[in-house]
């Protein structure tokens, strides 16, 4: 296992359910963590709970390239080049096609797919210079297996998989590793705005989902976990 002590890790979506739990685990393991999310207030609360200095937090909207450029400038000047990017930013819009507006569709694509593109594009130059790094995205199982009502969400998440597969081909001669994490339902605020009957008590706990990312961050650099699937116990079949 790779030691996390002193490892420079950028966590996007740090203010979310999975992101917050992950940041706490990474800090407990001695990593140097830089956090970003959209909501400045939540970011400040997380940072003070996890012991992250104000130099290591920056609010940014992943859909806005200018904000991602500023984020990266802050990361490079206060932490230095990230060795790991964990992208846990994302939104879930789950509606049948009849009720799915163009705005819903574009919001999904902007946040989940364009946001991933901008973050990955921002960290790649310094990783390429170091010739190594690890990028972890969370397409979720709806980036692997479609579900009724998930046209926009799955389009954005399948898009991440295709995009990262293509980037992986470009990075063959480097030691930059790419991991896609396919999570099933996780009991987090993600579901709060989704009008769907779900059994939250049967979902994966935020801390367990975070632990799987924490585990991925420690994989030896001689190999790559190109994908991991973590499903709630009663939904094992994919
Ligand atoms: N929960 C699940 O069942 C599940 C299953 C599979 C995959 N996933 C994926 O796992 C990731 C994390 O999910 P979660 O459960 O932790 O969700 P969550 O609790 O809703 O957190 C979402 C995070 O994304 C951030 N975010 C949303 N839009 C953003 C934007 N435009 N710019 C910057 N940040 C933005 C939020 O920031 P603010 O709070 O600051 O707005 C928050 O930090 C997402 O990509 C999600 O698709 C979740």
Tab-separated table of C-alpha atoms and ligand atoms in Angstrom:
chain	number	residue	atom	x	y	z
A	1	UNK	CA	0.000	0.000	0.000
A	2	UNK	CA	1.160	3.560	-0.755
A	3	UNK	CA	1.458	5.718	2.325
A	4	UNK	CA	-0.938	8.683	2.418
A	5	UNK	CA	1.199	10.622	4.863
A	6	UNK	CA	2.204	13.879	3.151
A	7	UNK	CA	0.438	12.915	-0.116
A	8	UNK	CA	-0.947	15.973	-1.917
A	9	UNK	CA	-4.591	15.325	-2.744
A	10	UNK	CA	-7.140	17.625	-4.384
A	11	UNK	CA	-10.732	16.702	-3.506
A	12	UNK	CA	-13.514	18.242	-5.626
A	13	UNK	CA	-17.033	17.844	-4.282
A	14	UNK	CA	-15.446	17.938	-0.831
A	15	UNK	CA	-18.602	19.480	0.639
A	16	UNK	CA	-20.782	16.533	-0.417
A	17	UNK	CA	-21.694	13.460	1.583
A	18	UNK	CA	-18.983	11.227	0.139
A	19	UNK	CA	-16.467	14.076	-0.201
A	20	UNK	CA	-16.716	15.151	3.438
A	21	UNK	CA	-16.312	11.611	4.747
A	22	UNK	CA	-13.333	11.115	2.437
A	23	UNK	CA	-11.600	14.329	3.487
A	24	UNK	CA	-11.790	13.249	7.129
A	25	UNK	CA	-10.236	9.849	6.350
A	26	UNK	CA	-7.466	11.377	4.242
A	27	UNK	CA	-6.621	13.922	6.940
A	28	UNK	CA	-6.528	11.183	9.594
A	29	UNK	CA	-4.001	9.366	7.385
A	30	UNK	CA	-1.760	12.430	7.249
A	31	UNK	CA	-2.450	13.507	3.653
A	32	UNK	CA	-2.153	17.152	2.634
A	33	UNK	CA	-5.644	17.833	1.348
A	34	UNK	CA	-6.882	20.765	-0.737
A	35	UNK	CA	-10.677	20.999	-0.764
A	36	UNK	CA	-13.088	22.521	-3.215
A	37	UNK	CA	-16.852	22.654	-3.517
A	38	UNK	CA	-19.343	25.227	-4.681
A	39	UNK	CA	-20.726	26.314	-1.351
A	40	UNK	CA	-18.277	28.576	0.506
A	41	UNK	CA	-20.048	28.236	3.853
A	42	UNK	CA	-20.083	24.414	3.765
A	43	UNK	CA	-16.472	24.460	2.634
A	44	UNK	CA	-15.476	26.574	5.636
A	45	UNK	CA	-17.382	24.282	8.020
A	46	UNK	CA	-15.771	21.171	6.568
A	47	UNK	CA	-12.326	22.736	6.652
A	48	UNK	CA	-12.594	23.694	10.304
A	49	UNK	CA	-14.013	20.256	11.245
A	50	UNK	CA	-11.227	18.461	9.371
A	51	UNK	CA	-8.414	20.838	10.317
A	52	UNK	CA	-7.761	22.196	6.844
A	53	UNK	CA	-6.127	25.647	6.687
A	54	UNK	CA	-7.811	28.468	4.767
A	55	UNK	CA	-4.943	28.326	2.249
A	56	UNK	CA	-6.132	24.833	1.271
A	57	UNK	CA	-9.762	25.609	0.417
A	58	UNK	CA	-11.242	27.340	-2.600
A	59	UNK	CA	-14.880	27.598	-3.668
A	60	UNK	CA	-15.393	27.004	-7.370
A	61	UNK	CA	-18.124	25.939	-9.745
A	62	UNK	CA	-16.831	23.025	-11.806
A	63	UNK	CA	-18.844	24.190	-14.829
A	64	UNK	CA	-16.916	27.457	-15.054
A	65	UNK	CA	-13.517	27.207	-16.653
A	66	UNK	CA	-12.318	30.556	-15.261
A	67	UNK	CA	-13.076	29.361	-11.714
A	68	UNK	CA	-11.266	26.074	-12.301
A	69	UNK	CA	-8.250	27.999	-13.595
A	70	UNK	CA	-8.284	30.111	-10.403
A	71	UNK	CA	-8.724	26.973	-8.296
A	72	UNK	CA	-5.679	25.386	-9.898
A	73	UNK	CA	-3.604	28.518	-9.378
A	74	UNK	CA	-4.527	28.413	-5.679
A	75	UNK	CA	-3.711	24.694	-5.465
A	76	UNK	CA	-0.314	25.118	-7.114
A	77	UNK	CA	0.679	28.132	-5.049
A	78	UNK	CA	-0.494	26.820	-1.654
A	79	UNK	CA	-0.075	23.034	-1.876
A	80	UNK	CA	1.932	22.375	-5.023
A	81	UNK	CA	1.104	19.881	-7.755
A	82	UNK	CA	-1.583	17.413	-6.665
A	83	UNK	CA	-0.491	13.779	-6.775
A	84	UNK	CA	-4.100	12.631	-6.652
A	85	UNK	CA	-7.323	14.209	-7.906
A	86	UNK	CA	-10.545	12.811	-6.465
A	87	UNK	CA	-13.535	14.189	-8.305
A	88	UNK	CA	-16.585	13.700	-6.089
A	89	UNK	CA	-18.514	16.671	-7.521
A	90	UNK	CA	-21.734	15.872	-9.283
A	91	UNK	CA	-25.497	16.262	-9.406
A	92	UNK	CA	-28.306	13.788	-9.890
A	93	UNK	CA	-31.313	14.693	-12.017
A	94	UNK	CA	-33.458	11.589	-12.347
A	95	UNK	CA	-36.691	12.112	-14.305
A	96	UNK	CA	-38.489	10.215	-17.075
A	97	UNK	CA	-37.841	11.711	-20.498
A	98	UNK	CA	-41.295	13.353	-20.678
A	99	UNK	CA	-40.502	15.494	-17.649
A	100	UNK	CA	-36.833	16.011	-18.434
A	101	UNK	CA	-36.208	19.520	-19.720
A	102	UNK	CA	-33.379	20.712	-21.898
A	103	UNK	CA	-32.160	22.662	-18.874
A	104	UNK	CA	-32.096	19.471	-16.750
A	105	UNK	CA	-30.152	17.743	-19.466
A	106	UNK	CA	-27.626	20.535	-19.897
A	107	UNK	CA	-27.165	20.959	-16.127
A	108	UNK	CA	-26.351	17.264	-15.874
A	109	UNK	CA	-23.894	17.403	-18.743
A	110	UNK	CA	-22.299	20.630	-17.524
A	111	UNK	CA	-21.780	19.580	-13.929
A	112	UNK	CA	-20.969	15.921	-14.345
A	113	UNK	CA	-19.209	15.777	-17.701
A	114	UNK	CA	-17.892	19.259	-18.502
A	115	UNK	CA	-16.934	19.654	-14.817
A	116	UNK	CA	-14.897	16.444	-14.956
A	117	UNK	CA	-13.277	17.546	-18.217
A	118	UNK	CA	-12.258	20.915	-16.724
A	119	UNK	CA	-10.879	19.394	-13.526
A	120	UNK	CA	-8.930	16.705	-15.361
A	121	UNK	CA	-7.578	19.218	-17.874
A	122	UNK	CA	-6.487	21.448	-14.982
A	123	UNK	CA	-4.483	18.778	-13.126
A	124	UNK	CA	-2.959	17.002	-16.106
A	125	UNK	CA	-0.136	19.457	-16.951
A	126	UNK	CA	1.517	19.127	-13.529
A	127	UNK	CA	0.906	15.365	-13.455
A	128	UNK	CA	2.443	15.070	-16.918
A	129	UNK	CA	5.450	17.031	-15.737
A	130	UNK	CA	5.830	14.653	-12.794
A	131	UNK	CA	5.026	11.768	-15.185
A	132	UNK	CA	2.798	10.284	-12.516
A	133	UNK	CA	-0.465	10.824	-10.700
A	134	UNK	CA	-3.826	9.305	-9.952
A	135	UNK	CA	-7.239	10.547	-11.071
A	136	UNK	CA	-10.323	9.047	-9.464
A	137	UNK	CA	-13.789	9.800	-10.858
A	138	UNK	CA	-17.129	8.430	-9.678
A	139	UNK	CA	-19.299	7.594	-12.683
A	140	UNK	CA	-21.419	5.393	-10.436
A	141	UNK	CA	-23.241	2.296	-11.652
A	142	UNK	CA	-25.485	4.501	-13.808
A	143	UNK	CA	-22.340	5.102	-15.850
A	144	UNK	CA	-22.257	1.385	-16.565
A	145	UNK	CA	-25.834	0.138	-16.485
A	146	UNK	CA	-28.752	2.385	-17.473
A	147	UNK	CA	-31.896	2.831	-15.413
A	148	UNK	CA	-35.338	4.238	-16.310
A	149	UNK	CA	-35.355	7.958	-15.578
A	150	UNK	CA	-31.605	8.336	-15.837
A	151	UNK	CA	-31.299	9.540	-19.449
A	152	UNK	CA	-29.526	12.787	-18.551
A	153	UNK	CA	-27.568	11.402	-15.611
A	154	UNK	CA	-26.412	8.290	-17.483
A	155	UNK	CA	-25.512	10.348	-20.557
A	156	UNK	CA	-23.230	12.463	-18.367
A	157	UNK	CA	-21.749	9.498	-16.507
A	158	UNK	CA	-21.251	7.248	-19.565
A	159	UNK	CA	-19.613	10.338	-21.059
A	160	UNK	CA	-17.080	10.386	-18.214
A	161	UNK	CA	-16.235	6.738	-18.873
A	162	UNK	CA	-15.700	7.285	-22.610
A	163	UNK	CA	-13.748	10.497	-22.071
A	164	UNK	CA	-11.460	8.947	-19.457
A	165	UNK	CA	-10.901	5.865	-21.606
A	166	UNK	CA	-9.722	8.107	-24.405
A	167	UNK	CA	-7.473	10.166	-22.104
A	168	UNK	CA	-6.064	6.920	-20.700
A	169	UNK	CA	-4.927	6.002	-24.225
A	170	UNK	CA	-3.139	9.357	-24.498
A	171	UNK	CA	-1.363	8.809	-21.178
A	172	UNK	CA	-0.023	5.350	-21.924
A	173	UNK	CA	3.608	6.423	-21.760
A	174	UNK	CA	3.233	8.077	-18.376
A	175	UNK	CA	2.530	6.696	-14.941
A	176	UNK	CA	-0.667	8.680	-14.606
A	177	UNK	CA	-3.331	6.243	-13.482
A	178	UNK	CA	-7.062	6.602	-13.964
A	179	UNK	CA	-9.651	4.898	-11.802
A	180	UNK	CA	-13.402	4.896	-12.360
A	181	UNK	CA	-15.423	4.096	-9.277
A	182	UNK	CA	-18.862	2.652	-9.971
A	183	UNK	CA	-20.838	3.163	-6.790
A	184	UNK	CA	-24.365	1.962	-6.293
A	185	UNK	CA	-26.751	4.014	-4.146
A	186	UNK	CA	-25.050	5.866	-1.301
A	187	UNK	CA	-27.115	7.417	1.485
A	188	UNK	CA	-26.042	11.045	1.029
A	189	UNK	CA	-27.659	14.464	0.332
A	190	UNK	CA	-27.407	13.500	-3.366
A	191	UNK	CA	-30.900	11.969	-3.058
A	192	UNK	CA	-32.511	14.970	-1.344
A	193	UNK	CA	-33.636	16.608	-4.591
A	194	UNK	CA	-34.526	13.391	-6.413
A	195	UNK	CA	-38.213	12.526	-6.576
A	196	UNK	CA	-37.892	8.759	-6.394
A	197	UNK	CA	-38.857	6.228	-3.748
A	198	UNK	CA	-35.561	4.894	-2.471
A	199	UNK	CA	-34.694	2.756	0.530
A	200	UNK	CA	-31.913	4.788	2.056
A	201	UNK	CA	-31.456	2.279	4.872
A	202	UNK	CA	-30.379	-0.282	2.251
A	203	UNK	CA	-27.841	2.016	0.628
A	204	UNK	CA	-24.099	2.152	1.142
A	205	UNK	CA	-23.090	4.487	3.990
A	206	UNK	CA	-21.169	7.642	3.005
A	207	UNK	CA	-18.261	6.506	5.177
A	208	UNK	CA	-18.072	3.143	3.380
A	209	UNK	CA	-18.098	4.806	-0.025
A	210	UNK	CA	-15.380	7.183	1.197
A	211	UNK	CA	-13.367	4.248	2.524
A	212	UNK	CA	-13.326	2.677	-0.952
A	213	UNK	CA	-11.785	5.885	-2.357
A	214	UNK	CA	-9.333	6.056	0.545
A	215	UNK	CA	-8.359	2.462	-0.337
A	216	UNK	CA	-7.919	3.372	-4.021
A	217	UNK	CA	-5.648	6.276	-3.069
A	218	UNK	CA	-3.295	3.779	-1.416
A	219	UNK	CA	-2.909	1.321	-4.281
A	220	UNK	CA	0.723	0.693	-5.244
A	221	UNK	CA	1.804	2.703	-8.291
A	222	UNK	CA	3.110	-0.417	-10.080
A	223	UNK	CA	-0.442	-1.308	-11.041
A	224	UNK	CA	-3.691	0.475	-11.686
A	225	UNK	CA	-7.187	-0.306	-10.499
A	226	UNK	CA	-8.885	0.860	-13.667
A	227	UNK	CA	-12.300	0.333	-12.176
A	228	UNK	CA	-14.005	-0.644	-8.956
A	229	UNK	CA	-17.668	-1.501	-8.416
A	230	UNK	CA	-19.205	-1.107	-4.966
A	231	UNK	CA	-22.876	-1.963	-4.694
A	232	UNK	CA	-25.315	-2.149	-1.799
A	233	UNK	CA	-25.537	-5.752	-0.652
A	234	UNK	CA	-29.011	-6.310	-2.146
A	235	UNK	CA	-28.063	-4.919	-5.586
A	236	UNK	CA	-25.066	-7.019	-6.417
A	237	UNK	CA	-25.989	-8.064	-9.909
A	238	UNK	CA	-24.004	-6.084	-12.468
B	1	LIG	N1	-24.973	9.207	-3.644
B	1	LIG	C1	-25.087	8.234	-4.541
B	1	LIG	O1	-25.964	7.364	-4.471
B	1	LIG	C2	-24.084	8.140	-5.667
B	1	LIG	C3	-24.014	6.939	-6.395
B	1	LIG	C4	-23.116	6.833	-7.449
B	1	LIG	C5	-22.314	7.903	-7.790
B	1	LIG	N2	-22.405	9.055	-7.085
B	1	LIG	C6	-21.545	10.165	-7.484
B	1	LIG	O2	-20.655	10.454	-6.436
B	1	LIG	C7	-20.329	11.851	-6.432
B	1	LIG	C8	-20.559	12.407	-5.025
B	1	LIG	O3	-21.913	12.200	-4.670
B	1	LIG	P1	-22.501	12.500	-3.208
B	1	LIG	O4	-23.384	11.368	-2.898
B	1	LIG	O5	-21.422	12.878	-2.273
B	1	LIG	O6	-23.417	13.762	-3.564
B	1	LIG	P2	-23.725	15.108	-2.720
B	1	LIG	O7	-23.728	14.830	-1.268
B	1	LIG	O8	-24.932	15.699	-3.343
B	1	LIG	O9	-22.455	16.029	-3.041
B	1	LIG	C9	-22.236	16.567	-4.318
B	1	LIG	C10	-20.998	17.408	-4.329
B	1	LIG	O10	-20.838	17.954	-5.649
B	1	LIG	C11	-20.633	19.354	-5.528
B	1	LIG	N3	-21.150	20.048	-6.699
B	1	LIG	C12	-22.353	19.921	-7.304
B	1	LIG	N4	-22.434	20.760	-8.346
B	1	LIG	C13	-21.259	21.428	-8.386
B	1	LIG	C14	-20.744	22.450	-9.217
B	1	LIG	N5	-21.430	22.951	-10.249
B	1	LIG	N6	-19.492	22.904	-8.964
B	1	LIG	C15	-18.766	22.418	-7.930
B	1	LIG	N7	-19.202	21.454	-7.110
B	1	LIG	C16	-20.435	20.979	-7.338
B	1	LIG	C17	-21.400	19.766	-4.283
B	1	LIG	O11	-20.889	21.001	-3.847
B	1	LIG	P3	-21.770	22.044	-2.947
B	1	LIG	O12	-22.321	21.262	-1.799
B	1	LIG	O13	-20.777	23.024	-2.498
B	1	LIG	O14	-22.825	22.550	-3.844
B	1	LIG	C18	-21.050	18.599	-3.366
B	1	LIG	O15	-19.766	18.789	-2.830
B	1	LIG	C19	-21.199	12.483	-7.528
B	1	LIG	O16	-20.442	12.569	-8.709
B	1	LIG	C20	-22.308	11.461	-7.732
B	1	LIG	O17	-22.831	11.489	-9.050
B	1	LIG	C21	-23.256	9.196	-6.017
